Amino acid sequence: EIVLTQSPGTLSLSPGERATLSCRPSHNLMSNYMAWYQQKPGQAPRLLIFGPSTRATGIPDRFSASGSGTDFTLTISRLEPEDSAVYYCQQYGNTPLFSFGPGTTVEI
Amino acid sequence: QVQLQESGPGLVKPSETLSLTCSVSGDSINNYHWSWIRQPPGKELEWIGYFYDSGSTTYNPSLQSRVIMSLDTSENQISLKVKSVVAADTAVYYCARVGYSYGRAHFDHWGQGILVTVSS
């Protein structure tokens, strides 16, 4: 079973700073594919990035992603107040077929 | 633009069956694949199951003995049933559309979610 570990648990930063969020699968995914979601309180998750680094429709270029195997990163450059949210990574293709990390809370 | 809307009872008694429906507008459910995902209050997301290729399903092994997903193409709806519920099944339940890229999958559209509480 693949377990995704996200770190840090909480990230407190100021507007304009850069946030670096980590997602580490328990086993090598043998892929550079990871999906990332943003969830604000009381809302459904929103797809941010999928694949190596493809932003979903309407997602600003402040959001970027990279990584492969057992080490994936979501970067938010130039943080804005509306970026306060919980960010989840999600893998596909292992057991279970889909799974999510526990999330990183970004406080601005 | 496709829109998803979950509906169903907000309160279910322990040992009973939780039944939810996801109504899809803006496109035919036959054109895509679909999943249900849940999130206990204050906790992380848990994938429940995946409906694809005209009737095929794959469920999370942790839930597969109690879960059934189905499609109603005449109503453009996806349904979820969870049998023998317990308090730990209390969660916000989301339906989501599956998108694909590079041979992998993600969830590109989500419903707003519905809170289901299991309590007597």
Coordinates of N, CA and C in Angstrom, one line a residue:
Chain A
E1 N 0.8 -1.2 0.0 CA 0.0 0.0 0.0 C 0.9 1.3 0.0
I2 N 0.5 2.2 -0.9 CA 1.2 3.5 -0.9 C 0.7 4.4 0.1
V3 N 1.6 5.0 0.9 CA 1.2 6.0 1.9 C 1.9 7.3 1.5
L4 N 1.2 8.4 1.4 CA 1.8 9.7 1.1 C 2.0 10.5 2.3
T5 N 3.2 11.0 2.5 CA 3.5 11.8 3.7 C 3.8 13.2 3.2
Q6 N 3.1 14.2 3.8 CA 3.3 15.6 3.5 C 3.9 16.3 4.6
S7 N 4.8 17.2 4.2 CA 5.5 18.1 5.2 C 5.7 19.5 4.7
P8 N 5.8 20.5 5.5 CA 5.5 20.4 7.0 C 4.0 20.2 7.2
G9 N 3.6 20.0 8.4 CA 2.1 19.9 8.7 C 1.5 21.3 8.5
T10 N 2.2 22.3 9.0 CA 1.7 23.7 8.9 C 2.9 24.6 8.5
L11 N 2.6 25.5 7.6 CA 3.6 26.5 7.1 C 3.0 27.9 7.3
S12 N 3.7 28.7 8.1 CA 3.2 30.1 8.4 C 4.2 31.0 7.7
L13 N 3.7 31.8 6.7 CA 4.5 32.7 5.9 C 3.8 34.0 5.7
S14 N 4.6 34.9 5.2 CA 4.0 36.3 4.9 C 3.7 36.4 3.4
P15 N 2.9 37.4 3.1 CA 2.6 37.7 1.7 C 3.9 38.0 1.0
G16 N 4.0 37.5 -0.3 CA 5.2 37.7 -1.1 C 6.3 36.7 -0.9
E17 N 6.2 35.9 0.2 CA 7.2 34.8 0.4 C 6.9 33.6 -0.5
R18 N 7.8 32.7 -0.5 CA 7.7 31.5 -1.2 C 7.4 30.3 -0.3
A19 N 6.4 29.5 -0.7 CA 6.1 28.3 0.1 C 6.6 27.0 -0.7
T20 N 7.2 26.1 0.0 CA 7.6 24.9 -0.5 C 7.0 23.7 0.3
L21 N 6.2 23.0 -0.4 CA 5.4 21.9 0.3 C 6.0 20.5 -0.3
S22 N 6.1 19.6 0.6 CA 6.7 18.3 0.2 C 5.7 17.2 0.3
C23 N 5.8 16.2 -0.6 CA 5.0 15.0 -0.6 C 5.9 13.9 -0.9
R24 N 5.9 12.9 0.0 CA 6.8 11.8 -0.2 C 6.1 10.5 -0.1
P25 N 6.0 9.7 -1.2 CA 5.4 8.4 -1.2 C 6.2 7.4 -0.4
S26 N 5.5 6.4 0.2 CA 6.3 5.4 0.9 C 7.0 4.4 0.0
H27 N 6.6 4.3 -1.2 CA 7.3 3.5 -2.2 C 7.5 4.4 -3.5
N28 N 8.6 4.0 -4.2 CA 8.8 4.7 -5.4 C 7.7 4.6 -6.4
L29 N 7.1 5.7 -6.9 CA 6.0 5.7 -7.8 C 6.4 5.3 -9.2
M30 N 7.7 5.3 -9.4 CA 8.2 5.0 -10.8 C 7.6 5.9 -11.8
S31 N 7.4 7.2 -11.4 CA 6.7 8.1 -12.2 C 7.0 9.5 -11.7
N32 N 6.8 10.5 -12.6 CA 6.9 11.9 -12.1 C 5.5 12.5 -12.0
Y33 N 4.4 11.7 -11.9 CA 3.0 12.1 -11.9 C 2.6 12.3 -10.4
M34 N 2.1 13.5 -10.1 CA 1.4 13.7 -8.9 C 0.4 14.8 -9.1
A35 N -0.8 14.7 -8.5 CA -1.8 15.8 -8.5 C -1.8 16.5 -7.2
W36 N -2.1 17.8 -7.3 CA -2.1 18.7 -6.1 C -3.4 19.4 -6.1
Y37 N -4.0 19.5 -4.9 CA -5.3 20.2 -4.7 C -5.2 21.3 -3.6
Q38 N -6.0 22.3 -3.7 CA -6.1 23.3 -2.7 C -7.5 23.2 -2.1
Q39 N -7.6 23.2 -0.8 CA -8.9 23.2 -0.1 C -9.0 24.3 0.9
K40 N -10.0 25.2 0.7 CA -10.3 26.2 1.7 C -11.4 25.8 2.6
P41 N -11.5 26.3 3.8 CA -12.6 25.9 4.8 C -14.0 25.9 4.2
G42 N -14.7 24.8 4.4 CA -16.0 24.8 3.9 C -16.2 24.5 2.4
Q43 N -15.1 24.4 1.7 CA -15.2 24.2 0.3 C -14.6 22.8 -0.2
A44 N -15.0 22.4 -1.4 CA -14.5 21.2 -1.9 C -13.0 21.4 -2.4
P45 N -12.2 20.4 -2.4 CA -10.9 20.6 -3.0 C -10.9 21.1 -4.4
R46 N -9.9 21.8 -4.8 CA -9.8 22.3 -6.2 C -8.5 21.8 -6.8
L47 N -8.6 21.3 -8.0 CA -7.4 20.8 -8.6 C -6.5 21.9 -9.0
L48 N -5.2 21.8 -8.6 CA -4.2 22.9 -8.9 C -3.3 22.4 -10.1
I49 N -2.7 21.3 -9.9 CA -1.6 20.8 -10.8 C -1.7 19.3 -10.9
F50 N -1.5 18.8 -12.1 CA -1.5 17.4 -12.4 C -0.3 17.0 -13.3
G51 N 0.1 15.8 -13.2 CA 1.2 15.3 -14.0 C 2.5 15.9 -13.5
P52 N 3.5 16.0 -14.3 CA 4.7 16.6 -13.8 C 4.5 18.0 -13.3
S53 N 3.8 18.8 -14.1 CA 3.7 20.3 -13.7 C 2.6 21.0 -14.5
T54 N 1.6 20.4 -14.9 CA 0.5 21.0 -15.7 C -0.5 21.7 -14.7
R55 N -0.6 23.0 -14.9 CA -1.6 23.7 -14.0 C -3.0 23.5 -14.6
A56 N -4.0 23.3 -13.7 CA -5.4 23.2 -14.1 C -5.9 24.6 -14.6
T57 N -7.0 24.6 -15.3 CA -7.6 25.8 -15.8 C -7.7 26.9 -14.8
G58 N -7.2 28.0 -15.1 CA -7.4 29.2 -14.2 C -6.5 29.3 -13.0
I59 N -5.5 28.3 -12.9 CA -4.6 28.4 -11.8 C -3.4 29.3 -12.2
P60 N -3.1 30.3 -11.4 CA -2.0 31.2 -11.7 C -0.7 30.6 -11.7
D61 N 0.3 31.2 -12.5 CA 1.6 30.6 -12.6 C 2.4 30.7 -11.4
R62 N 1.9 31.3 -10.3 CA 2.6 31.3 -9.0 C 2.7 29.9 -8.5
F63 N 1.8 29.0 -8.9 CA 1.8 27.6 -8.5 C 2.6 26.7 -9.5
S64 N 3.6 26.0 -9.0 CA 4.3 25.1 -9.8 C 4.6 23.8 -9.0
A65 N 5.0 22.7 -9.7 CA 5.2 21.5 -9.1 C 6.4 20.8 -9.8
S66 N 7.0 19.9 -9.0 CA 8.1 19.1 -9.6 C 8.3 17.8 -8.8
G67 N 9.2 17.0 -9.3 CA 9.5 15.8 -8.5 C 9.3 14.5 -9.3
S68 N 9.7 13.4 -8.7 CA 9.5 12.1 -9.3 C 9.9 11.0 -8.2
G69 N 9.4 9.8 -8.4 CA 9.8 8.7 -7.6 C 9.2 8.8 -6.2
T70 N 10.1 9.3 -5.3 CA 9.7 9.3 -3.9 C 9.8 10.8 -3.3
D71 N 9.9 11.7 -4.2 CA 10.0 13.1 -3.7 C 9.4 14.1 -4.6
F72 N 8.3 14.7 -4.2 CA 7.5 15.6 -5.0 C 7.4 17.0 -4.2
T73 N 7.3 18.1 -5.0 CA 7.2 19.4 -4.3 C 6.2 20.2 -5.0
L74 N 5.4 21.0 -4.2 CA 4.6 22.0 -4.7 C 5.2 23.3 -4.3
T75 N 5.3 24.3 -5.2 CA 5.9 25.6 -4.8 C 4.9 26.7 -5.1
I76 N 4.7 27.5 -4.1 CA 3.9 28.7 -4.4 C 4.8 29.9 -4.2
S77 N 5.1 30.5 -5.3 CA 5.9 31.7 -5.2 C 5.0 33.0 -5.0
R78 N 5.6 33.9 -4.4 CA 4.9 35.2 -4.2 C 3.5 35.0 -3.5
L79 N 3.5 34.4 -2.3 CA 2.2 34.1 -1.6 C 1.3 35.3 -1.6
E80 N 0.0 35.0 -1.7 CA -1.0 36.0 -1.6 C -2.0 35.6 -0.5
P81 N -2.6 36.5 0.2 CA -3.5 36.1 1.3 C -4.5 35.0 1.0
E82 N -5.0 35.0 -0.3 CA -6.0 34.0 -0.7 C -5.4 32.6 -0.9
D83 N -4.1 32.5 -0.7 CA -3.5 31.2 -0.8 C -3.6 30.4 0.5
S84 N -4.1 31.0 1.5 CA -4.3 30.3 2.8 C -5.3 29.2 2.6
A85 N -4.8 28.0 2.9 CA -5.6 26.8 2.6 C -4.9 25.5 3.0
V86 N -5.5 24.4 2.9 CA -4.8 23.1 3.0 C -4.5 22.6 1.6
Y87 N -3.3 22.1 1.5 CA -2.9 21.5 0.2 C -2.7 20.0 0.3
Y88 N -3.3 19.3 -0.6 CA -3.1 17.8 -0.6 C -2.4 17.3 -1.9
C89 N -1.6 16.3 -1.8 CA -1.1 15.6 -2.9 C -1.9 14.3 -3.1
Q90 N -1.9 13.8 -4.3 CA -2.7 12.6 -4.7 C -2.0 11.8 -5.7
Q91 N -1.9 10.5 -5.5 CA -1.2 9.6 -6.4 C -2.3 8.7 -7.1
Y92 N -1.9 8.1 -8.2 CA -2.8 7.2 -8.9 C -2.0 6.0 -9.4
G93 N -2.6 4.9 -9.4 CA -2.0 3.7 -10.0 C -1.4 2.7 -9.1
N94 N -1.5 2.9 -7.8 CA -0.9 1.9 -6.9 C -2.1 1.3 -6.1
T95 N -1.7 0.8 -4.9 CA -2.8 0.3 -4.0 C -2.8 1.2 -2.7
P96 N -4.0 1.8 -2.5 CA -5.2 1.8 -3.3 C -5.0 2.6 -4.6
L97 N -5.9 2.4 -5.5 CA -5.7 3.0 -6.9 C -5.5 4.5 -6.8
F98 N -6.3 5.2 -5.9 CA -6.0 6.6 -5.7 C -5.8 6.8 -4.2
S99 N -4.9 7.7 -3.8 CA -4.8 8.0 -2.4 C -4.3 9.4 -2.3
F100 N -4.6 10.0 -1.1 CA -4.2 11.4 -0.8 C -3.2 11.5 0.4
G101 N -2.4 12.5 0.4 CA -1.6 12.8 1.6 C -2.5 13.4 2.6
P102 N -1.9 13.6 3.8 CA -2.7 14.2 5.0 C -2.9 15.7 4.9
G103 N -2.1 16.3 4.0 CA -2.3 17.7 3.8 C -1.3 18.6 4.5
T104 N -1.0 19.8 3.9 CA -0.2 20.8 4.5 C -1.0 22.0 4.6
T105 N -1.1 22.6 5.8 CA -1.8 23.9 6.0 C -0.9 25.0 5.8
V106 N -1.3 25.9 4.9 CA -0.5 27.1 4.6 C -1.3 28.3 5.3
E107 N -0.6 29.0 6.2 CA -1.2 30.2 6.9 C -0.4 31.4 6.4
I108 N -1.1 32.4 6.0 CA -0.5 33.6 5.6 C -1.0 34.8 6.4
Chain B
Q1 N -19.8 24.1 -18.9 CA -19.0 23.7 -17.7 C -19.7 22.7 -16.9
V2 N -19.1 21.6 -16.7 CA -19.8 20.5 -15.9 C -20.0 20.9 -14.5
Q3 N -21.1 20.5 -13.9 CA -21.4 20.8 -12.5 C -21.9 19.5 -11.8
L4 N -21.5 19.3 -10.6 CA -21.8 18.1 -9.8 C -22.5 18.5 -8.6
Q5 N -23.6 17.8 -8.2 CA -24.3 18.2 -7.0 C -24.7 16.9 -6.2
E6 N -24.2 16.7 -5.0 CA -24.5 15.6 -4.2 C -25.8 15.8 -3.5
S7 N -26.6 14.7 -3.3 CA -27.8 14.8 -2.5 C -28.0 13.5 -1.7
G8 N -28.9 13.6 -0.7 CA -29.2 12.4 0.1 C -29.4 12.8 1.5
P9 N -29.7 11.8 2.4 CA -30.0 12.2 3.8 C -28.7 12.6 4.5
G10 N -28.9 13.6 5.4 CA -27.8 14.0 6.2 C -27.5 13.2 7.4
L11 N -28.5 12.4 7.8 CA -28.4 11.6 9.0 C -28.7 10.1 8.7
V12 N -27.9 9.2 9.1 CA -28.1 7.8 8.9 C -27.8 7.1 10.2
K13 N -28.7 6.1 10.6 CA -28.5 5.4 11.8 C -27.4 4.3 11.7
P14 N -26.7 4.0 12.7 CA -25.7 2.9 12.7 C -26.4 1.6 12.2
S15 N -25.6 0.9 11.4 CA -26.0 -0.4 10.8 C -26.9 -0.3 9.6
E16 N -27.3 0.9 9.3 CA -28.2 1.1 8.1 C -27.3 1.4 6.9
T17 N -28.0 1.6 5.7 CA -27.2 1.9 4.5 C -27.3 3.4 4.1
L18 N -26.1 3.9 3.9 CA -26.0 5.3 3.4 C -26.2 5.3 1.9
S19 N -27.1 6.1 1.4 CA -27.3 6.2 0.0 C -27.3 7.7 -0.5
L20 N -26.4 7.9 -1.4 CA -26.2 9.3 -2.0 C -26.3 9.3 -3.5
T21 N -26.7 10.4 -4.0 CA -26.7 10.6 -5.5 C -25.9 11.8 -5.9
C22 N -25.3 11.7 -7.0 CA -24.5 12.9 -7.6 C -25.2 13.2 -8.9
S23 N -25.8 14.4 -9.0 CA -26.4 14.8 -10.3 C -25.4 15.6 -11.1
V24 N -25.2 15.2 -12.3 CA -24.3 15.9 -13.2 C -25.0 16.7 -14.2
S25 N -24.6 17.9 -14.4 CA -25.2 18.8 -15.4 C -24.0 19.3 -16.3
G26 N -24.3 19.6 -17.5 CA -23.3 20.2 -18.4 C -22.6 19.2 -19.3
D27 N -22.8 18.0 -19.1 CA -22.3 16.9 -19.9 C -22.9 15.6 -19.6
S28 N -22.7 14.6 -20.5 CA -23.2 13.3 -20.2 C -22.2 12.5 -19.3
I29 N -22.8 11.8 -18.4 CA -21.9 11.0 -17.5 C -21.2 9.8 -18.3
N30 N -21.8 9.5 -19.5 CA -21.2 8.5 -20.3 C -19.9 8.9 -20.9
N31 N -19.6 10.2 -20.9 CA -18.4 10.7 -21.5 C -17.2 10.7 -20.6
Y32 N -17.4 10.3 -19.3 CA -16.3 10.5 -18.4 C -16.4 9.3 -17.4
H33 N -15.3 9.3 -16.5 CA -15.3 8.4 -15.4 C -15.5 9.2 -14.1
W34 N -15.9 8.5 -13.1 CA -16.3 9.2 -11.9 C -15.9 8.5 -10.6
S35 N -15.7 9.3 -9.6 CA -15.3 8.7 -8.3 C -16.1 9.4 -7.1
W36 N -16.1 8.7 -6.0 CA -16.6 9.2 -4.8 C -15.4 9.3 -3.8
I37 N -15.4 10.4 -3.1 CA -14.3 10.6 -2.1 C -15.0 11.2 -0.8
R38 N -14.4 10.8 0.3 CA -15.0 11.4 1.5 C -14.0 12.0 2.4
Q39 N -14.5 12.8 3.4 CA -13.5 13.5 4.3 C -14.2 13.6 5.6
P40 N -13.8 12.8 6.6 CA -14.3 13.0 8.0 C -14.0 14.4 8.5
P41 N -14.9 14.9 9.3 CA -14.6 16.3 9.8 C -13.2 16.5 10.4
G42 N -12.6 17.5 9.8 CA -11.2 17.9 10.3 C -10.1 16.9 9.9
K43 N -10.4 16.0 9.0 CA -9.5 15.0 8.6 C -9.2 15.0 7.1
E44 N -8.3 14.0 6.7 CA -7.9 14.1 5.3 C -8.9 13.4 4.4
L45 N -8.6 13.5 3.1 CA -9.5 12.9 2.1 C -9.2 11.4 1.9
E46 N -10.3 10.7 1.7 CA -10.2 9.3 1.5 C -11.0 8.9 0.2
W47 N -10.3 8.3 -0.7 CA -10.9 7.8 -1.9 C -11.8 6.6 -1.7
I48 N -13.0 6.6 -2.2 CA -13.9 5.5 -1.9 C -14.0 4.5 -3.1
G49 N -14.2 5.0 -4.3 CA -14.4 4.1 -5.4 C -14.3 4.9 -6.8
Y50 N -14.3 4.1 -7.9 CA -14.0 4.6 -9.2 C -14.9 3.9 -10.2
F51 N -15.7 4.6 -11.0 CA -16.6 4.0 -11.9 C -16.1 4.3 -13.3
Y52 N -15.8 3.3 -14.1 CA -15.2 3.6 -15.4 C -15.7 2.6 -16.5
D53 N -15.5 2.9 -17.7 CA -15.7 2.0 -18.8 C -16.9 1.2 -18.8
S54 N -18.1 1.9 -18.8 CA -19.4 1.3 -19.0 C -19.7 0.2 -18.0
G55 N -19.5 0.5 -16.7 CA -19.9 -0.4 -15.7 C -18.8 -1.0 -14.8
S56 N -17.6 -0.7 -15.1 CA -16.5 -1.3 -14.3 C -16.3 -0.4 -13.1
T57 N -16.0 -1.1 -12.0 CA -15.7 -0.3 -10.7 C -14.5 -0.9 -10.0
T58 N -13.8 0.0 -9.4 CA -12.7 -0.3 -8.5 C -12.9 0.4 -7.2
Y59 N -12.8 -0.3 -6.1 CA -13.1 0.3 -4.8 C -11.8 0.3 -3.9
N60 N -11.8 1.2 -2.9 CA -10.8 1.2 -2.0 C -10.9 -0.1 -1.2
P61 N -9.8 -0.8 -1.1 CA -9.8 -2.1 -0.4 C -10.3 -2.0 1.1
S62 N -10.1 -0.8 1.7 CA -10.6 -0.7 3.0 C -12.1 -0.6 3.1
L63 N -12.8 -0.4 2.0 CA -14.2 -0.2 2.0 C -15.0 -1.1 1.1
Q64 N -14.3 -1.9 0.3 CA -15.0 -2.6 -0.8 C -16.0 -3.6 -0.4
S65 N -15.9 -4.1 0.8 CA -16.9 -5.1 1.2 C -18.3 -4.4 1.5
R66 N -18.3 -3.1 1.7 CA -19.5 -2.4 2.1 C -20.0 -1.3 1.0
V67 N -19.3 -1.2 -0.1 CA -19.6 -0.1 -1.0 C -20.1 -0.6 -2.3
I68 N -21.1 0.1 -2.9 CA -21.5 -0.1 -4.2 C -21.7 1.2 -4.9
M69 N -21.1 1.4 -6.1 CA -21.3 2.6 -6.9 C -22.1 2.1 -8.2
S70 N -22.9 3.0 -8.7 CA -23.6 2.7 -9.9 C -23.9 4.0 -10.7
L71 N -24.3 3.8 -12.0 CA -24.7 5.0 -12.8 C -26.1 4.8 -13.2
D72 N -26.8 6.0 -13.3 CA -28.1 6.0 -13.9 C -28.0 7.0 -15.1
T73 N -27.8 6.4 -16.3 CA -27.6 7.3 -17.4 C -28.8 8.0 -17.8
S74 N -30.0 7.5 -17.5 CA -31.2 8.2 -17.9 C -31.4 9.5 -17.1
E75 N -30.9 9.5 -15.9 CA -31.0 10.7 -15.0 C -29.7 11.4 -15.0
N76 N -28.6 10.9 -15.6 CA -27.3 11.5 -15.6 C -26.8 11.7 -14.1
Q77 N -26.9 10.6 -13.4 CA -26.5 10.5 -12.0 C -25.6 9.4 -11.7
I78 N -24.8 9.6 -10.6 CA -23.9 8.6 -10.1 C -24.4 8.3 -8.7
S79 N -24.5 7.1 -8.2 CA -24.9 6.8 -6.9 C -23.9 6.1 -6.1
L80 N -24.0 6.2 -4.8 CA -23.1 5.5 -3.8 C -24.0 4.9 -2.7
K81 N -23.7 3.7 -2.4 CA -24.3 3.1 -1.2 C -23.2 2.5 -0.3
V82 N -23.3 2.8 0.9 CA -22.3 2.3 1.9 C -23.2 1.5 2.9
K83 N -23.0 0.2 3.0 CA -23.8 -0.6 3.9 C -23.2 -0.7 5.3
S84 N -24.1 -1.0 6.3 CA -23.7 -1.3 7.7 C -22.8 -0.1 8.2
V85 N -23.3 1.1 8.1 CA -22.5 2.2 8.5 C -22.2 2.3 10.0
V86 N -21.1 2.9 10.4 CA -20.7 3.1 11.8 C -20.4 4.6 11.9
A87 N -20.1 5.0 13.1 CA -19.8 6.4 13.4 C -18.6 6.9 12.5
A88 N -17.7 6.0 12.3 CA -16.5 6.4 11.5 C -16.8 6.7 10.0
D89 N -18.0 6.4 9.6 CA -18.4 6.7 8.3 C -19.0 8.2 8.2
T90 N -19.0 8.9 9.3 CA -19.4 10.3 9.3 C -18.4 11.1 8.6
A91 N -18.9 11.8 7.5 CA -17.9 12.5 6.7 C -18.7 13.4 5.7
V92 N -17.9 14.3 5.1 CA -18.4 15.0 3.9 C -18.1 14.1 2.7
Y93 N -19.1 13.8 1.9 CA -19.0 12.9 0.8 C -19.0 13.8 -0.5
Y94 N -18.0 13.6 -1.3 CA -17.8 14.3 -2.6 C -17.9 13.3 -3.8
C95 N -18.6 13.8 -4.8 CA -18.4 13.1 -6.1 C -17.5 13.9 -6.9
A96 N -16.7 13.3 -7.8 CA -15.7 14.0 -8.6 C -15.6 13.3 -10.0
R97 N -15.3 14.1 -10.9 CA -15.0 13.6 -12.3 C -13.5 13.3 -12.4
V98 N -13.2 12.2 -13.1 CA -11.8 11.8 -13.2 C -11.3 12.4 -14.5
G99 N -10.1 13.0 -14.4 CA -9.4 13.5 -15.6 C -8.2 12.7 -15.8
Y100 N -7.6 12.6 -17.0 CA -6.5 11.8 -17.3 C -5.4 12.6 -18.0
S101 N -4.2 12.3 -17.7 CA -3.0 12.8 -18.4 C -1.8 11.9 -18.2
Y102 N -1.0 11.8 -19.2 CA 0.2 10.9 -19.1 C -0.1 9.5 -18.6
G103 N -1.3 9.1 -18.9 CA -1.7 7.7 -18.5 C -2.1 7.6 -17.0
R104 N -2.1 8.7 -16.3 CA -2.5 8.7 -14.9 C -3.8 9.5 -14.7
A105 N -4.3 9.5 -13.5 CA -5.6 10.1 -13.3 C -5.6 11.1 -12.1
H106 N -6.5 12.0 -12.1 CA -6.7 13.0 -11.1 C -8.2 13.3 -11.1
F107 N -8.6 14.3 -10.2 CA -10.0 14.7 -10.1 C -10.1 16.1 -10.5
D108 N -10.7 16.4 -11.6 CA -10.7 17.7 -12.2 C -12.0 18.6 -11.9
H109 N -13.0 17.9 -11.5 CA -14.2 18.6 -11.1 C -14.8 17.9 -9.9
W110 N -15.3 18.7 -8.9 CA -15.8 18.2 -7.7 C -17.2 18.8 -7.4
G111 N -18.0 18.0 -6.7 CA -19.2 18.6 -6.2 C -18.9 19.4 -5.0
Q112 N -19.9 20.0 -4.4 CA -19.7 20.8 -3.2 C -19.6 20.0 -2.0
G113 N -20.1 18.7 -2.0 CA -20.0 17.8 -0.9 C -21.3 17.9 -0.1
I114 N -21.5 16.7 0.6 CA -22.7 16.6 1.5 C -22.2 16.0 2.8
L115 N -22.6 16.6 3.9 CA -22.2 16.0 5.2 C -23.2 14.9 5.6
V116 N -22.7 13.8 5.8 CA -23.5 12.7 6.3 C -23.0 12.3 7.7
T117 N -24.0 12.3 8.7 CA -23.7 12.0 10.0 C -24.3 10.6 10.4
V118 N -23.5 9.8 11.0 CA -24.0 8.4 11.4 C -24.2 8.5 12.9
S119 N -25.5 8.5 13.3 CA -25.8 8.6 14.7 C -27.3 8.1 14.9
S120 N -27.5 7.5 16.1 CA -28.8 7.1 16.4 C -29.7 8.2 17.0

